C-alpha positions as MATLAB code, in Angstrom:
seq = 'MSILIAIVALVFVVLTGIVISRLQNVLKSINKSDSPDAEPSGNKVNGAMFLVILVTGAVAITWSYLHAREFFLPEASSVHGRRTDDLFWFSMGILTIPFILVNFLIFFFAWKYQHKPNHRASFYPDNHRLELIWTIVPAIVMALLVFTGWKAWSDITSDAPRDSEVIEITGKQFNWIVRYSGVSDNKLGNYNFKLIDAQNEVGIDLSDENSFDDFTNPSEMHIPVNRPVLLRIRARDVLHSVFIPHMRVKMDAVPGMPTKFWFVADKSTADMRAELNNPKFDYEIACTEVCGQGHFSMKLRLIVEDEASYKKWCAEQATFLQTYPEYLAKVPENLKAKAMKYVPAEAVTPADSSSTSAGGAGTSTSLR';
ca = [
     -18.035   10.453  -24.804;
     -19.174   10.073  -28.445;
     -16.597   12.561  -29.470;
     -13.821   10.696  -27.931;
     -15.126    7.453  -29.581;
     -15.225    9.332  -32.967;
     -11.652   10.688  -32.502;
     -10.175    7.083  -31.497;
     -12.148    5.619  -34.548;
     -10.623    8.286  -36.878;
      -7.111    7.559  -35.487;
      -7.599    3.894  -36.005;
      -8.719    4.280  -39.602;
      -5.645    6.662  -40.309;
      -3.181    4.173  -38.777;
      -4.878    1.209  -40.553;
      -4.312    3.071  -44.069;
      -0.642    3.895  -43.138;
       0.036    0.030  -42.278;
      -1.603   -1.083  -45.591;
       0.215    1.483  -47.656;
       3.562    0.222  -45.988;
       2.670   -3.299  -46.760;
       1.996   -2.594  -50.358;
       5.425   -1.091  -50.676;
       6.997   -3.989  -49.065;
       5.388   -6.384  -51.490;
       6.263   -4.284  -54.593;
      10.012   -4.246  -53.465;
       9.865   -8.108  -53.075;
       8.256   -8.355  -56.426;
      10.809   -6.229  -58.211;
      13.736   -8.208  -56.544;
      15.499  -10.085  -59.293;
      17.773  -12.031  -56.478;
      17.006  -13.125  -53.129;
      20.189  -11.416  -52.222;
      19.024   -8.082  -53.120;
      19.098   -5.608  -50.301;
      15.792   -4.573  -49.008;
      14.671   -1.059  -48.916;
      15.860    0.855  -45.887;
      17.821   -2.061  -44.573;
      20.717   -0.010  -43.266;
      18.502    2.766  -41.861;
      16.425    0.162  -39.999;
      19.426   -1.609  -38.684;
      20.974    1.689  -37.480;
      17.803    2.695  -35.803;
      17.908   -0.400  -33.484;
      21.216    1.093  -32.307;
      19.934    4.580  -32.026;
      16.881    3.301  -29.859;
      19.211    1.129  -27.746;
      21.278    4.086  -26.771;
      18.398    6.444  -26.519;
      16.608    4.125  -24.405;
      19.460    3.433  -22.034;
      19.976    7.324  -21.560;
      16.350    7.895  -20.965;
      15.898    5.161  -18.410;
      19.045    6.335  -16.576;
      17.848    9.849  -16.725;
      14.391    8.882  -15.443;
      15.687    7.011  -12.619;
      18.127    9.789  -11.455;
      15.407   12.520  -11.882;
      12.807   10.574  -10.007;
      15.054    9.860   -7.009;
      14.161   13.151   -5.354;
      10.438   12.002   -5.166;
      11.104    8.684   -3.510;
       9.848    8.407   -0.055;
      12.408    8.706    2.548;
      13.894    5.636    4.602;
      11.073    3.844    6.161;
       9.887    4.798    9.548;
       8.976    1.244   10.759;
      11.146   -1.898   11.292;
       9.236   -4.095    8.864;
       9.310   -1.237    6.229;
      12.963   -1.152    5.846;
      12.975   -4.832    5.534;
      10.405   -4.666    2.783;
      12.525   -1.791    1.088;
      15.698   -3.993    1.272;
      13.846   -6.899   -0.334;
      12.348   -4.699   -3.071;
      15.862   -3.214   -4.160;
      17.348   -6.774   -3.824;
      14.731   -7.985   -6.284;
      15.187   -5.091   -8.563;
      19.015   -5.435   -8.600;
      18.655   -9.166   -9.469;
      16.117   -8.583  -12.281;
      17.961   -5.410  -13.663;
      20.769   -7.796  -14.723;
      18.849   -9.951  -17.253;
      16.743   -6.944  -18.441;
      19.800   -5.006  -19.528;
      21.512   -8.187  -20.958;
      18.373   -9.280  -22.918;
      17.421   -5.992  -24.221;
      21.105   -5.120  -25.242;
      21.345   -8.502  -27.210;
      17.975   -7.928  -28.876;
      18.812   -4.488  -30.269;
      22.427   -5.254  -30.899;
      21.714   -8.286  -32.672;
      19.013   -6.772  -34.801;
      21.810   -4.311  -36.138;
      24.734   -6.793  -36.391;
      22.800   -9.436  -38.255;
      20.876   -7.149  -40.596;
      20.494   -8.474  -44.151;
      23.790   -8.868  -46.071;
      24.374   -9.960  -49.553;
      25.611  -13.600  -49.866;
      25.139  -14.106  -46.236;
      23.428  -17.233  -44.872;
      22.354  -17.792  -41.284;
      23.812  -20.736  -39.477;
      21.658  -23.704  -38.638;
      21.953  -24.161  -34.774;
      19.179  -26.671  -33.830;
      19.807  -27.425  -30.176;
      22.424  -27.191  -27.260;
      21.340  -29.271  -24.317;
      24.110  -27.655  -22.126;
      23.035  -24.187  -22.979;
      19.337  -25.057  -22.516;
      20.122  -26.580  -18.997;
      21.946  -23.271  -17.986;
      19.265  -20.884  -19.108;
      16.599  -22.985  -17.476;
      18.276  -24.068  -14.184;
      19.722  -20.768  -13.357;
      16.590  -18.815  -13.648;
      14.753  -21.442  -11.595;
      17.160  -21.029   -8.837;
      17.001  -17.124   -8.836;
      13.135  -17.351   -8.956;
      13.077  -19.647   -5.996;
      15.442  -17.609   -4.099;
      13.210  -14.438   -4.824;
      10.015  -16.250   -3.986;
      11.331  -17.739   -0.708;
      12.904  -14.514    0.542;
       9.417  -12.700   -0.203;
       7.423  -15.588    1.600;
       9.585  -15.491    4.565;
       9.410  -11.635    4.824;
       5.608  -11.605    4.189;
       5.053  -14.437    6.801;
       7.029  -12.610    9.480;
       5.216   -9.226    8.785;
       1.762  -10.964    8.849;
       2.541  -13.109   11.904;
       0.649  -12.687   15.201;
       1.222   -9.384   16.959;
       2.953   -9.416   20.297;
       1.022   -9.613   23.435;
       2.012   -6.091   24.513;
       0.764   -4.460   21.213;
      -1.310   -1.361   21.440;
      -4.680   -2.180   19.829;
      -6.360    0.448   17.781;
      -9.278    0.003   15.582;
      -9.595    2.027   12.189;
     -12.776    1.997   10.181;
     -13.144    3.410    6.762;
     -16.358    4.987    5.576;
     -17.440    7.484    2.816;
     -15.517    9.565    3.108;
     -13.356    9.532    6.280;
     -11.574    7.308    8.866;
     -12.843    6.689   12.351;
     -10.118    5.669   14.932;
     -11.360    3.808   18.071;
      -8.876    3.323   21.007;
      -9.036    0.835   23.593;
      -8.802    3.431   26.445;
      -6.192    3.391   29.056;
      -7.612    0.789   31.552;
      -7.439   -2.535   29.893;
      -5.932   -2.066   26.318;
      -8.892   -4.086   25.147;
     -11.217   -3.083   22.516;
     -14.984   -3.640   23.246;
     -17.132   -5.567   20.753;
     -19.074   -3.940   17.961;
     -22.183   -4.804   16.008;
     -23.095   -3.197   12.756;
     -26.697   -3.002   13.860;
     -25.919   -0.564   16.523;
     -24.463    2.063   14.145;
     -26.249    5.379   14.158;
     -25.478    9.036   13.942;
     -23.543    9.148   17.218;
     -22.401    5.433   17.369;
     -20.593    5.719   14.058;
     -18.570    2.200   14.632;
     -21.556    0.428   16.380;
     -19.774    0.150   19.844;
     -21.537   -2.724   21.860;
     -22.231   -1.399   25.381;
     -23.131   -4.876   26.426;
     -19.383   -5.621   26.641;
     -17.805   -3.973   29.640;
     -14.408   -3.640   27.770;
     -16.231   -0.966   25.601;
     -16.864    1.282   28.447;
     -13.501    3.167   28.327;
     -13.275    3.135   24.374;
     -12.980    6.420   22.754;
     -13.074    7.507   19.096;
     -11.356   10.263   17.008;
     -12.241   10.964   13.368;
      -9.630   13.743   12.885;
      -6.284   12.006   13.598;
      -4.588    8.953   14.994;
      -1.948    8.827   17.760;
       0.539    6.016   18.254;
       3.452    5.377   20.493;
       6.985    5.131   19.070;
       9.211    2.049   19.474;
       6.152   -0.101   20.471;
       4.036   -2.716   18.629;
       0.818   -1.293   17.275;
      -2.087   -3.496   16.197;
      -4.433   -1.967   13.725;
      -7.791   -3.728   13.485;
      -9.119   -2.737   10.197;
     -12.842   -2.510    9.085;
     -14.938   -0.980    6.393;
     -18.567    0.294    7.008;
     -19.903    0.674    3.496;
     -17.555   -0.093    0.432;
     -14.034   -1.233   -0.100;
     -11.145    0.851    1.436;
      -7.456    0.516    1.894;
      -5.155    1.626    4.824;
      -2.184    3.090    3.388;
       0.557    4.695    5.542;
       3.460    5.365    2.933;
       6.167    6.335    5.314;
       5.570    3.255    7.375;
       5.219    0.843    4.381;
       1.795   -0.222    5.746;
      -0.955   -1.162    3.438;
      -4.069   -3.243    4.080;
      -7.549   -3.387    2.481;
     -10.593   -2.536    4.767;
     -13.268   -5.011    3.448;
     -16.934   -4.675    4.544;
     -17.947   -7.720    6.518;
     -14.322   -8.930    6.674;
     -12.154   -7.439    9.456;
      -8.349   -7.241    8.533;
      -5.382   -6.473   10.597;
      -1.987   -5.275   10.321;
       0.732   -4.715   13.042;
       4.110   -2.734   12.921;
       6.529   -0.954   15.090;
       7.121    2.853   14.247;
      10.491    3.658   15.308;
      10.667    7.368   14.118;
       8.372    9.672   15.796;
       6.934   12.735   14.107;
       9.563   15.025   15.729;
      12.368   12.711   14.421;
      11.108   12.866   10.947;
      10.773   16.705   11.051;
      14.151   16.856   12.108;
      15.460   14.398    9.508;
      13.594   15.978    6.614;
      14.279   19.562    7.960;
      10.565   20.221    7.566;
       8.846   21.631   10.713;
       5.463   21.090    9.019;
       5.854   17.347    8.209;
       3.122   15.017    9.312;
       2.554   11.333    8.842;
      -0.655   10.562    6.979;
      -3.042    7.711    6.377;
      -4.576    7.604    2.914;
      -7.109    5.303    1.166;
      -5.705    3.575   -1.905;
      -8.981    2.414   -3.126;
     -11.243    4.630   -5.178;
     -14.246    4.577   -3.065;
     -16.357    7.260   -4.531;
     -16.622   10.922   -5.477;
     -15.034   12.038   -2.059;
     -12.234    9.511   -2.090;
      -9.750   12.292   -2.268;
     -10.786   13.656    1.303;
      -9.890   10.268    3.029;
      -6.786   11.650    4.583;
      -6.001   11.262    8.288;
      -3.231   12.715   10.238;
      -0.943   10.412   12.008;
       1.052   11.411   15.041;
       3.778    9.156   16.484;
       5.118   10.293   19.778;
       6.866    9.013   22.971;
       5.140    6.619   25.336;
       4.495    9.264   28.021;
       2.970   11.848   25.535;
       0.756    9.058   24.180;
      -0.544    7.993   27.556;
      -1.136   11.704   28.392;
      -3.044   12.263   25.243;
      -5.230    8.993   25.687;
      -6.022   10.087   29.369;
      -7.274   13.507   28.101;
      -9.744   12.070   25.765;
     -13.411   11.687   26.543;
     -14.712    8.201   26.411;
     -17.724    7.420   24.193;
     -19.936    7.357   27.185;
     -18.615   10.714   28.547;
     -19.366   12.208   25.115;
     -22.794   10.558   24.774;
     -24.046    9.766   28.367;
     -27.355    9.053   27.152;
     -26.041    5.684   25.815;
     -25.869    4.659   29.467;
     -29.460    3.477   28.875;
     -28.304    0.723   26.539;
     -25.880   -0.649   29.098;
     -27.172   -3.926   30.621;
     -28.370   -3.314   34.250;
     -25.794   -5.734   35.627;
     -23.095   -3.607   34.175;
     -24.337   -0.105   34.779;
     -22.328    0.239   38.246;
     -19.151   -0.358   36.170;
     -20.165    1.963   33.292;
     -21.189    4.893   35.390;
     -17.733    5.828   36.302;
     -17.099    6.589   32.857;
     -20.172    8.971   32.662;
     -19.975   12.620   33.913;
     -21.870   12.942   37.318;
     -24.331   15.554   36.070;
     -25.482   13.070   33.386;
     -26.399   10.517   35.726;
     -30.321   10.252   36.218;
     -32.166    9.100   39.437;
     -33.107    6.254   37.465;
     -29.629    5.278   36.747;
     -28.783    5.612   40.445;
     -31.730    3.763   41.795;
     -31.078    0.833   39.268;
     -27.454    0.338   40.284;
     -28.563    0.576   43.982;
     -31.075   -2.085   43.609;
     -28.492   -4.365   41.982;
     -26.389   -4.048   45.239;
     -23.571   -2.180   43.491;
     -22.317    1.322   44.681;
     -22.331    4.290   42.211;
     -19.036    5.818   40.953;
     -19.077    8.983   38.928;
     -15.366    9.718   38.920;
     -14.016   10.468   35.362;
     -10.982    8.445   34.118;
];
């Protein structure tokens, strides 16, 4: 670090010396001038350089855009994503017009109105009509951009439809944990951070019967195509951010402050593989907040499939209670009868059976 600081300091000293030397030369040329109309040293060269920079910059910007196009993301795979892209390119198109005009005039005028002997600049103090034009027109354009952006953002962040598939995604150093609401009720059970341990990584609260059919998956996320999906987003330790680039989905995961984002993916993984002619393509979920040394590893595979395949996959997953039947002991006595149908028969102890019988409820050991 000290070497880097020394190098920066040396560069700063050298640049300062160059600037001082240039200033001294300018002052000398001014003092030697016998007439205010004497042409400054390098006047024509400096004027020509403005034109060179204008042309070179225009060529470089155009080349940069054309070259970078192959690295752009393909058309968005979600309904709101295409709307976001359209709004982005609309804004870029509007802003590019004054960008080109203003920069052209800045460089062109610097060349055209360079110092010329016996030439005096015109005194042009004000023009109310011109001032009204360049105030009102940008104000209208800005209002249009703000309104269209506000309208799109309001629609995107509105309440999710009632039939949305509810999925919870929790970020922790350094991976994502996905919790599904099962196939019985599409309702996620409650959670409590005080219940987090080595197995119960997201703090599933088994005092809520909606959590009995919940299951987790830390390796991949599955969602149905052409159906609203509501992501309930949490963070277990530090700030993370859920980013699905092909869906144009991005929302921060904040510890202690759950967030959400809903969207409709209308291109399945198979559709994208065919569109891109890439049989190995997979959607991915990344973290766009630097969350520690292992930030690079926060990548989750996302699979978008048809409704039937999604339901079949969900039905094949083991619930949290099936994976960890010992947590049946944490279920309140009055709910154990309901919970036991999600627990393998061989994992049910005589104490569990007797407690449910005493409560007047029959014991069910059938799996989901």
